[in-house]
Every structure is written in C-alpha cells, then in structure tokens.
mmCIF file of C-alpha atoms in Angstrom:
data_model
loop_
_atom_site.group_PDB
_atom_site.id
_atom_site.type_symbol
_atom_site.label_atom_id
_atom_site.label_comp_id
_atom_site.label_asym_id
_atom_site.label_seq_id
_atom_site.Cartn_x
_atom_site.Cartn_y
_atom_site.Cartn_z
ATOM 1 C CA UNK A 1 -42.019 -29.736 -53.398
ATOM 2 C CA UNK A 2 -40.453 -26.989 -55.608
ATOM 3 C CA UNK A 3 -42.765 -28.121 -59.040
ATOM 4 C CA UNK A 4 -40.511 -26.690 -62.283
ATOM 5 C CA UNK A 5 -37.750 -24.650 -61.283
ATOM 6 C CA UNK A 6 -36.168 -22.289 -64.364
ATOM 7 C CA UNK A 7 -32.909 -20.136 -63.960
ATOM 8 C CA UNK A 8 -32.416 -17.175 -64.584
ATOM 9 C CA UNK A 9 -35.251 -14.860 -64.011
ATOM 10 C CA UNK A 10 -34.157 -11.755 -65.837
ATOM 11 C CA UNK A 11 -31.399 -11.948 -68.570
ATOM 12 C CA UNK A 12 -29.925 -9.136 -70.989
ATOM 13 C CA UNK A 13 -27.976 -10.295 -73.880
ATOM 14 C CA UNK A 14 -25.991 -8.268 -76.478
ATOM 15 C CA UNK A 15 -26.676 -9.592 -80.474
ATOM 16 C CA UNK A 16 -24.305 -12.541 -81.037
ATOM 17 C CA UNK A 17 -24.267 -13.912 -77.209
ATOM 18 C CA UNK A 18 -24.988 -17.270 -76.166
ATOM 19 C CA UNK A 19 -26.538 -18.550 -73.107
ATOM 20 C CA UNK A 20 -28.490 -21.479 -71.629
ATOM 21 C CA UNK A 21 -31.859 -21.476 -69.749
ATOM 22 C CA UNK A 22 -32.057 -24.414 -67.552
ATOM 23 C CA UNK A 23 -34.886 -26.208 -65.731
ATOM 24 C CA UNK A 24 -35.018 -28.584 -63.376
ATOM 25 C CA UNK A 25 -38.181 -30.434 -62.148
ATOM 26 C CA UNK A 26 -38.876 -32.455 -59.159
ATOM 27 C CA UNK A 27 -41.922 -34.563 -60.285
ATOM 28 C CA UNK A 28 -40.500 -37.139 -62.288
ATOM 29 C CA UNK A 29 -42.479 -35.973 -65.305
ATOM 30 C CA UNK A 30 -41.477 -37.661 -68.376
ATOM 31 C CA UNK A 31 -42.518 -34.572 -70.727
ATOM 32 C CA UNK A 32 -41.069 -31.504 -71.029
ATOM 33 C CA UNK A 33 -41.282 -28.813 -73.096
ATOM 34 C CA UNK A 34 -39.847 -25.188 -73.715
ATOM 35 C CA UNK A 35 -42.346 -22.562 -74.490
ATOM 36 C CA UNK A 36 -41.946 -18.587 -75.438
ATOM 37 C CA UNK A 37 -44.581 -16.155 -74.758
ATOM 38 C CA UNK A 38 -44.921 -12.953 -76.752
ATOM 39 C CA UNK A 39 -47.622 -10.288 -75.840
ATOM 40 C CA UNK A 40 -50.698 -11.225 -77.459
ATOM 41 C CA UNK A 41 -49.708 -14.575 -79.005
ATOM 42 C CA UNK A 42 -50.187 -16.908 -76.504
ATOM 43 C CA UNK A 43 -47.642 -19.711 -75.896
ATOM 44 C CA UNK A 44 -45.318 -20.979 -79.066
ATOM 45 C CA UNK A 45 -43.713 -24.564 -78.253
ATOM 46 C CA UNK A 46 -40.015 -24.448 -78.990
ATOM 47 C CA UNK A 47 -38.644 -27.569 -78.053
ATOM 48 C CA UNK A 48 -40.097 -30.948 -76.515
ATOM 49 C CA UNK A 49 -38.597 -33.926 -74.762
ATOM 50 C CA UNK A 50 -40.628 -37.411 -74.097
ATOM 51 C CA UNK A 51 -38.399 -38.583 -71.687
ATOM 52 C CA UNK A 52 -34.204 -38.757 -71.145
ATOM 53 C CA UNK A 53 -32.346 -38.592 -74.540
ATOM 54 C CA UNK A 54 -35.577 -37.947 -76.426
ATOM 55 C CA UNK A 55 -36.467 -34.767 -78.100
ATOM 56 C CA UNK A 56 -37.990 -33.067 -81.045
ATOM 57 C CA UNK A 57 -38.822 -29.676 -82.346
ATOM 58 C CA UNK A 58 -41.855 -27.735 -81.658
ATOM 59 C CA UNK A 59 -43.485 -24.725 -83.977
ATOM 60 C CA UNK A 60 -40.787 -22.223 -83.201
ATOM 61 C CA UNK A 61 -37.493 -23.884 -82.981
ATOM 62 C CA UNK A 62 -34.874 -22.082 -85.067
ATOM 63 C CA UNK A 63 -32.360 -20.093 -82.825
ATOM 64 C CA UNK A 64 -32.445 -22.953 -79.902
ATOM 65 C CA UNK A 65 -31.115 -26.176 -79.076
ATOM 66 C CA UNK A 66 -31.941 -28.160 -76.458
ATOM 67 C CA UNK A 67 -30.697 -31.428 -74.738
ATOM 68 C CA UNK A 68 -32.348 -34.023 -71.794
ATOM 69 C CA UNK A 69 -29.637 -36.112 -70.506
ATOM 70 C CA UNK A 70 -31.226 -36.865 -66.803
ATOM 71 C CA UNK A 71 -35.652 -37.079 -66.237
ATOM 72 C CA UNK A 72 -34.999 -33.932 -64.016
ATOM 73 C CA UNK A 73 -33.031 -31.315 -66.497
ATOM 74 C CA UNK A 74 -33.984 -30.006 -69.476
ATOM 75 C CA UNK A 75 -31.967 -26.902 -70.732
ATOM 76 C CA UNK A 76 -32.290 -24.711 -73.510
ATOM 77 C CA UNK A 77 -29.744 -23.559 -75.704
ATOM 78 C CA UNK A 78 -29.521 -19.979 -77.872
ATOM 79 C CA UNK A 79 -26.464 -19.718 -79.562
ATOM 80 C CA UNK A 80 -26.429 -16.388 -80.939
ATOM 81 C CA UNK A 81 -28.833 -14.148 -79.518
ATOM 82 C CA UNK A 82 -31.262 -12.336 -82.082
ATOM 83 C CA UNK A 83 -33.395 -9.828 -81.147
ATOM 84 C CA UNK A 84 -36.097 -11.588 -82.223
ATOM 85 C CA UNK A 85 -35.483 -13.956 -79.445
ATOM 86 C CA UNK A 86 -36.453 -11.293 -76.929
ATOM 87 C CA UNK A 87 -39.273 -12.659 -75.033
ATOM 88 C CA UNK A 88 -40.383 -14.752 -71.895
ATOM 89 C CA UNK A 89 -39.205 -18.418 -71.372
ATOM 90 C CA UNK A 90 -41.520 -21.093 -70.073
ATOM 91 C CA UNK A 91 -40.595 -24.441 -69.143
ATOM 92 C CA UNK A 92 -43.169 -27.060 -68.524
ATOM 93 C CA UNK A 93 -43.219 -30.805 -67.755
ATOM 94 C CA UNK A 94 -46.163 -33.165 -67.226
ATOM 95 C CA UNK A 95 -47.156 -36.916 -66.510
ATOM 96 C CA UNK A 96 -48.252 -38.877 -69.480
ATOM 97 C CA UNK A 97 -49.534 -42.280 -68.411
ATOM 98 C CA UNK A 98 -52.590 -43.798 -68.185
ATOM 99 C CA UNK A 99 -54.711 -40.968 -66.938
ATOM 100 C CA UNK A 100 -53.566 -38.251 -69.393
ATOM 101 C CA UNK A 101 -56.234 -36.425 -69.587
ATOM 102 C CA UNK A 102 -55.652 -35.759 -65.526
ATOM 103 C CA UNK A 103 -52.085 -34.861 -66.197
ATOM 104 C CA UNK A 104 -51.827 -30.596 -66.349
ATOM 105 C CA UNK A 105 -48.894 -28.899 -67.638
ATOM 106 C CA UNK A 106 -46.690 -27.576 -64.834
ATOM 107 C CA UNK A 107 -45.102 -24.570 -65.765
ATOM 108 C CA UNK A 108 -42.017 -23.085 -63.906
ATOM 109 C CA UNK A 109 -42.257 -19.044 -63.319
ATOM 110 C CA UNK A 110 -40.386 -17.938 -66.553
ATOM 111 C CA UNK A 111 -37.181 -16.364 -67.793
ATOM 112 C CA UNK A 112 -37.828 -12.898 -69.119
ATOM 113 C CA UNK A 113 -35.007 -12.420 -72.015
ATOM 114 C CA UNK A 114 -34.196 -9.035 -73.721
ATOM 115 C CA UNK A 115 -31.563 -8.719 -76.603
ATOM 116 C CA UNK A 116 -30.023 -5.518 -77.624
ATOM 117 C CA UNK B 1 -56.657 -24.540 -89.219
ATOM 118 C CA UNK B 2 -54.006 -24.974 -86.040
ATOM 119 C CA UNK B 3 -55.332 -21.249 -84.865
ATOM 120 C CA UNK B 4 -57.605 -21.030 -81.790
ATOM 121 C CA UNK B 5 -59.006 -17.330 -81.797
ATOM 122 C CA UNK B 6 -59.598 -16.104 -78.191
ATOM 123 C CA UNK B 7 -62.184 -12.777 -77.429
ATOM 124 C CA UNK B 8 -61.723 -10.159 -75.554
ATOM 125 C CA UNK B 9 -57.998 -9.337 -75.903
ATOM 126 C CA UNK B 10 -58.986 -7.093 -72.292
ATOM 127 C CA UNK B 11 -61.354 -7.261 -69.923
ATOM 128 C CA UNK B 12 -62.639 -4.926 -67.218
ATOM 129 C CA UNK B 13 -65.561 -5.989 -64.703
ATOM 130 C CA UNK B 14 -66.915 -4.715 -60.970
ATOM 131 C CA UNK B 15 -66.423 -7.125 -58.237
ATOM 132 C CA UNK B 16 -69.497 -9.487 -58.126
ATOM 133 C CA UNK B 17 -69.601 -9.360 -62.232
ATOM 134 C CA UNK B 18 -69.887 -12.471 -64.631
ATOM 135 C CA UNK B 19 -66.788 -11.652 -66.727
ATOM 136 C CA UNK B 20 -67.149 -14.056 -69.891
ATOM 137 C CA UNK B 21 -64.109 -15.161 -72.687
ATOM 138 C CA UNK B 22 -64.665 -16.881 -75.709
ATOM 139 C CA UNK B 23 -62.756 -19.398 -77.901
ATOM 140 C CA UNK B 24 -62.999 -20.603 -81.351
ATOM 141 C CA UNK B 25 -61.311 -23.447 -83.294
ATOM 142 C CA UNK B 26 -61.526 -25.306 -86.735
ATOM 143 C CA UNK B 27 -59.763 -28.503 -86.257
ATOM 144 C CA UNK B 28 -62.428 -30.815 -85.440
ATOM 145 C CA UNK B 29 -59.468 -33.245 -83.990
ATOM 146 C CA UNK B 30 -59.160 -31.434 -80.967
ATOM 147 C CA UNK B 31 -60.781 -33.253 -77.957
ATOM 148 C CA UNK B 32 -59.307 -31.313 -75.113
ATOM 149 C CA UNK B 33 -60.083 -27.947 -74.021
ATOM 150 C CA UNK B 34 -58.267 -26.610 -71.052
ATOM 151 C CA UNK B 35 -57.953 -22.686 -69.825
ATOM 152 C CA UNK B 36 -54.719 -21.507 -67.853
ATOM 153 C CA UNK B 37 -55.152 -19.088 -65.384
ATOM 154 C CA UNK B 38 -51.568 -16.905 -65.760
ATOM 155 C CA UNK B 39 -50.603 -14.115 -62.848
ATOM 156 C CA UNK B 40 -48.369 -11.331 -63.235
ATOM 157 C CA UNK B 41 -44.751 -12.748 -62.879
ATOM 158 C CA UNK B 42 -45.848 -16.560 -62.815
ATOM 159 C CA UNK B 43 -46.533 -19.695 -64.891
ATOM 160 C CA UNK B 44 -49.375 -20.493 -66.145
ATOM 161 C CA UNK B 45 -51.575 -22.658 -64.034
ATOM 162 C CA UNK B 46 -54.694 -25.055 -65.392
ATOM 163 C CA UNK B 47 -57.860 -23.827 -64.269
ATOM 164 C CA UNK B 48 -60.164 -25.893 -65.465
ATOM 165 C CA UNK B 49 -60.414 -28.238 -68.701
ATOM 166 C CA UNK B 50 -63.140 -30.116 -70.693
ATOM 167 C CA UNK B 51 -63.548 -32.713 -73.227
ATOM 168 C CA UNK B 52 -66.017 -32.262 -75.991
ATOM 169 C CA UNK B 53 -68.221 -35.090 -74.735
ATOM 170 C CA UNK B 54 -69.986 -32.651 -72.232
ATOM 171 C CA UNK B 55 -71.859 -29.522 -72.808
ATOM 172 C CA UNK B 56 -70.614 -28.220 -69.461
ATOM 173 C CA UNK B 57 -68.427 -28.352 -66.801
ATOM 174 C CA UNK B 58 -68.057 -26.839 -63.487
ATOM 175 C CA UNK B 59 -65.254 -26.028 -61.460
ATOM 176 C CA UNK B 60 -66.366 -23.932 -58.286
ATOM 177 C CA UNK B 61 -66.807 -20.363 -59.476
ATOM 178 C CA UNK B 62 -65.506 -21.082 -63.026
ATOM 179 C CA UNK B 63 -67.779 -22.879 -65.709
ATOM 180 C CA UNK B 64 -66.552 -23.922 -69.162
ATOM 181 C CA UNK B 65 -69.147 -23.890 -71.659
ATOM 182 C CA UNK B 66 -68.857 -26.018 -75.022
ATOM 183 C CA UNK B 67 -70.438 -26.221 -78.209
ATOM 184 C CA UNK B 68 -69.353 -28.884 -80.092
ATOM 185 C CA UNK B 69 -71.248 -28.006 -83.604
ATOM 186 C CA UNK B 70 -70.178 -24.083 -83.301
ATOM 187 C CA UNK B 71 -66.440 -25.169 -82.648
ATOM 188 C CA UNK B 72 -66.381 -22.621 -79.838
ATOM 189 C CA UNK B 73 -65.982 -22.726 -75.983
ATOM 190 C CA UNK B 74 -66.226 -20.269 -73.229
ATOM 191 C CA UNK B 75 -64.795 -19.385 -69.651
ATOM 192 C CA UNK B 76 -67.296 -17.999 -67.161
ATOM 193 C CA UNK B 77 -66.249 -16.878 -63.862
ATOM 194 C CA UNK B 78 -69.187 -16.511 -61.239
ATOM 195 C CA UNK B 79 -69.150 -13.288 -58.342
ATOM 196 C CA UNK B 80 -66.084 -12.594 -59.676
ATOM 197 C CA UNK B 81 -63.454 -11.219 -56.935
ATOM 198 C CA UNK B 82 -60.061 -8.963 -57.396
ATOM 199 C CA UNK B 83 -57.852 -11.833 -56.745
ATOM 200 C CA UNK B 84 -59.804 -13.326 -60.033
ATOM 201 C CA UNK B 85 -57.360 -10.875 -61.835
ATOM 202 C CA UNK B 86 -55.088 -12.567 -64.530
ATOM 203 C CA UNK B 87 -53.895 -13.060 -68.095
ATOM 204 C CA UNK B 88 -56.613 -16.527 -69.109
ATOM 205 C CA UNK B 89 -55.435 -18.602 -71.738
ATOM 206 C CA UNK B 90 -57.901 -20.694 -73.973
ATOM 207 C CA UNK B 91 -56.245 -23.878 -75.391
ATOM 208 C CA UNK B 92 -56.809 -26.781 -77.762
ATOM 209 C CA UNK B 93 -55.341 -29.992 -78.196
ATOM 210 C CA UNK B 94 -55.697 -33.754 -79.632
ATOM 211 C CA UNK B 95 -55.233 -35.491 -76.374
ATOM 212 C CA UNK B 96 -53.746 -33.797 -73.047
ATOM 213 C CA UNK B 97 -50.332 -33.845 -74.953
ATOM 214 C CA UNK B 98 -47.921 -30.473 -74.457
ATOM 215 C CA UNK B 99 -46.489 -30.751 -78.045
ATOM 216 C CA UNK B 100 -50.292 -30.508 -79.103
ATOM 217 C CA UNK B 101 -51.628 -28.027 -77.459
ATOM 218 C CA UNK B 102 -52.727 -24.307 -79.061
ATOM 219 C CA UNK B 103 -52.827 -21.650 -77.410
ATOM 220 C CA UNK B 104 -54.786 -18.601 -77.219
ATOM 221 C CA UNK B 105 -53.612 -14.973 -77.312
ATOM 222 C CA UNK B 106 -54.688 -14.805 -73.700
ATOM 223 C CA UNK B 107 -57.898 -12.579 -72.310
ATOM 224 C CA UNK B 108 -56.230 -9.957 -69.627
ATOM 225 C CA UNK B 109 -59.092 -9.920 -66.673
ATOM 226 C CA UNK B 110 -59.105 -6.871 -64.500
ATOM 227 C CA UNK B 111 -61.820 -7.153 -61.337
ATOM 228 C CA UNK B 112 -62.127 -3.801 -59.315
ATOM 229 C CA UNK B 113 -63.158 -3.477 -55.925
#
C-alpha cells in the first residue's frame, strides 16, 4: 500500500522554467489537495480537488495550475518559476464520507523546489 | 481571524520530560482540532485530534488539552523519548475538511538522551 506518492523529490529550476509535480494516490480518496510549506508558516493550501474534474483554489494559488482527470492523479502545474515559489510541495488526499471526522489527511513525503 | 498562533517556535527537553505546545484561535467556527506529527524528510502524519465537545483527549503518551472559552488547545507528550523528535503542527478547521484546515507555524521538538 504505497499511501500518496509525489515525484520528484528534489528539483532546481532557473526563473522562467516550467514544470509539473505529480501525485498519485492509491486509496481512492476523493480529496486532494496541494500544499507548500515555508519555514515557520505552517502549511498554505494551493490547490484542492473534490473528486475527478473538480477543483478550486486554495489561499495561495497564483503561480500554479492544477488538473484531476482520473481519482488517482492530481498534478500541479508552475508555469514560470518565481523565486518566490521556492519551497516544499505537499500533496495530500483524504476520505470524506460519512465518518469525516475519522478521515486524516494523508500526506505524500514532499517535493523540495529551489528557483534561482 | 483565519490565524491559529502556535508557542514555542523550538523546543528542547531531557528524555523522560513533559514537553508542552500551545495553540490559540479566534474563529469560534472551528470544531476540529487535530496536531500533525512531521519528521525530517516526511509528510506530515495526524497524531492525535479533538473536537471541542471534550475537555480532553488521550492518545497513549500524547494528551490534547482544550479550552473551549480561552480559544486555546495544547499538545502534551508524556516520558517523552528521542524518537518523540519532530516538527508538531497545531491545526484548526470547520469540519475534518483539507480546504479548511489552518495550520500552525509548527513547534520543532528536540528530546535528548
């Protein structure tokens, strides 16, 4: 049972660059969500998805895109990389059903992301 | 009023020590309280979590305290070992909803032998 499974680990962009985190999980969560952590700010939601073809913006979304075509995928987009978008990448995905309030977030191991 | 303040930024105990974290909030909405437990080079990972219908709640060596009127909440973490040592995360939410959640700066924990 591999849980939430994000690619890459480490990443160095130049200014201007594009690339695309992507995560995979193996649950069949119907939430998923895209997270950055800076030190000493805690976790900043960037993107969300409710389930396939459904997503919205979270508190920090300019700079990213993001797209859920399958239950299982759930990439992120940056389009031209700002410095500003150095930082570690969490993705996340939970149940919500009935018991929500038994339903943790399960977050994959992070893409660290530096931009010079 | 979406800001959960989280004390100490750094902790440092002996093995065997009660290390404690605090919390605060202001938006009297929020009716789920979880901590995430984060290790170096890893996810976070829930701990423990608590709904504001109990004072208390406890989870082996870890014990979330809440009081409701103060708007605050606290992680205690009983005969506390070196493998205790991590990067804690307070959060707040209205229901156990990702999108809702607010985070914490995080408390870094550091248990010596």
């Amino acid at each position: 049972n591999a849980g939430v499974t994000q690619t890459p680990k480490f990443r160095i962009l130049k200014i201007g660059q594009s690339m695309t985190l992507q995560c995979t999980q193996d649950m069949n969560h119907n939430y998923m969500y895209w997270y950055r952590q800076d030190p000493g700010m805690g976790l900043k939601l960037i993107y969300y998805s409710v389930g396939a073809g459904i997503t919205d913006k979270g508190e920090v979304p300019n700079g990213y895109n993001v797209s859920r075509s399958t239950t299982e995928d759930f990439p992120l987009r940056l389009e031209l990389a700002a410095p500003s978008q150095t930082s570690v990448y969490f993705c996340a995905s939970s149940f919500t059903g009935g018991q929500q309030y038994n339903s943790p977030l399960h977050f994959g191991n992070g893409t660290r992301l530096t931009v010079t | 009023q979406q800001q959960v303040k989280q004390s100490p930024q750094s902790l440092i105990v002996q093995k065997g020590g009660i290390p404690i974290i605090n919390c605060a909030y202001e938006n009297t909405a929020f009716d789920y309280f979880p901590w995430y437990q984060q290790f170096p080079g890893k996810g976070p990972a829930l701990l423990i979590a608590i709904r504001p219908d109990v004072s208390e709640k406890k989870e082996g060596r870890f014990t979330i305290s809440f009081n409701k009127s103060a708007k605050q909440f606290s992680l205690h973490i009983m005969d506390s070992q070196p493998g205790d040592s991590a990067t804690y995360f307070c959060a707040a939410s209205i229901g156990n909803y990702g999108q809702n959640f607010v985070f914490g700066p995080g408390t870094r924990l550091s248990v010596l032998p």
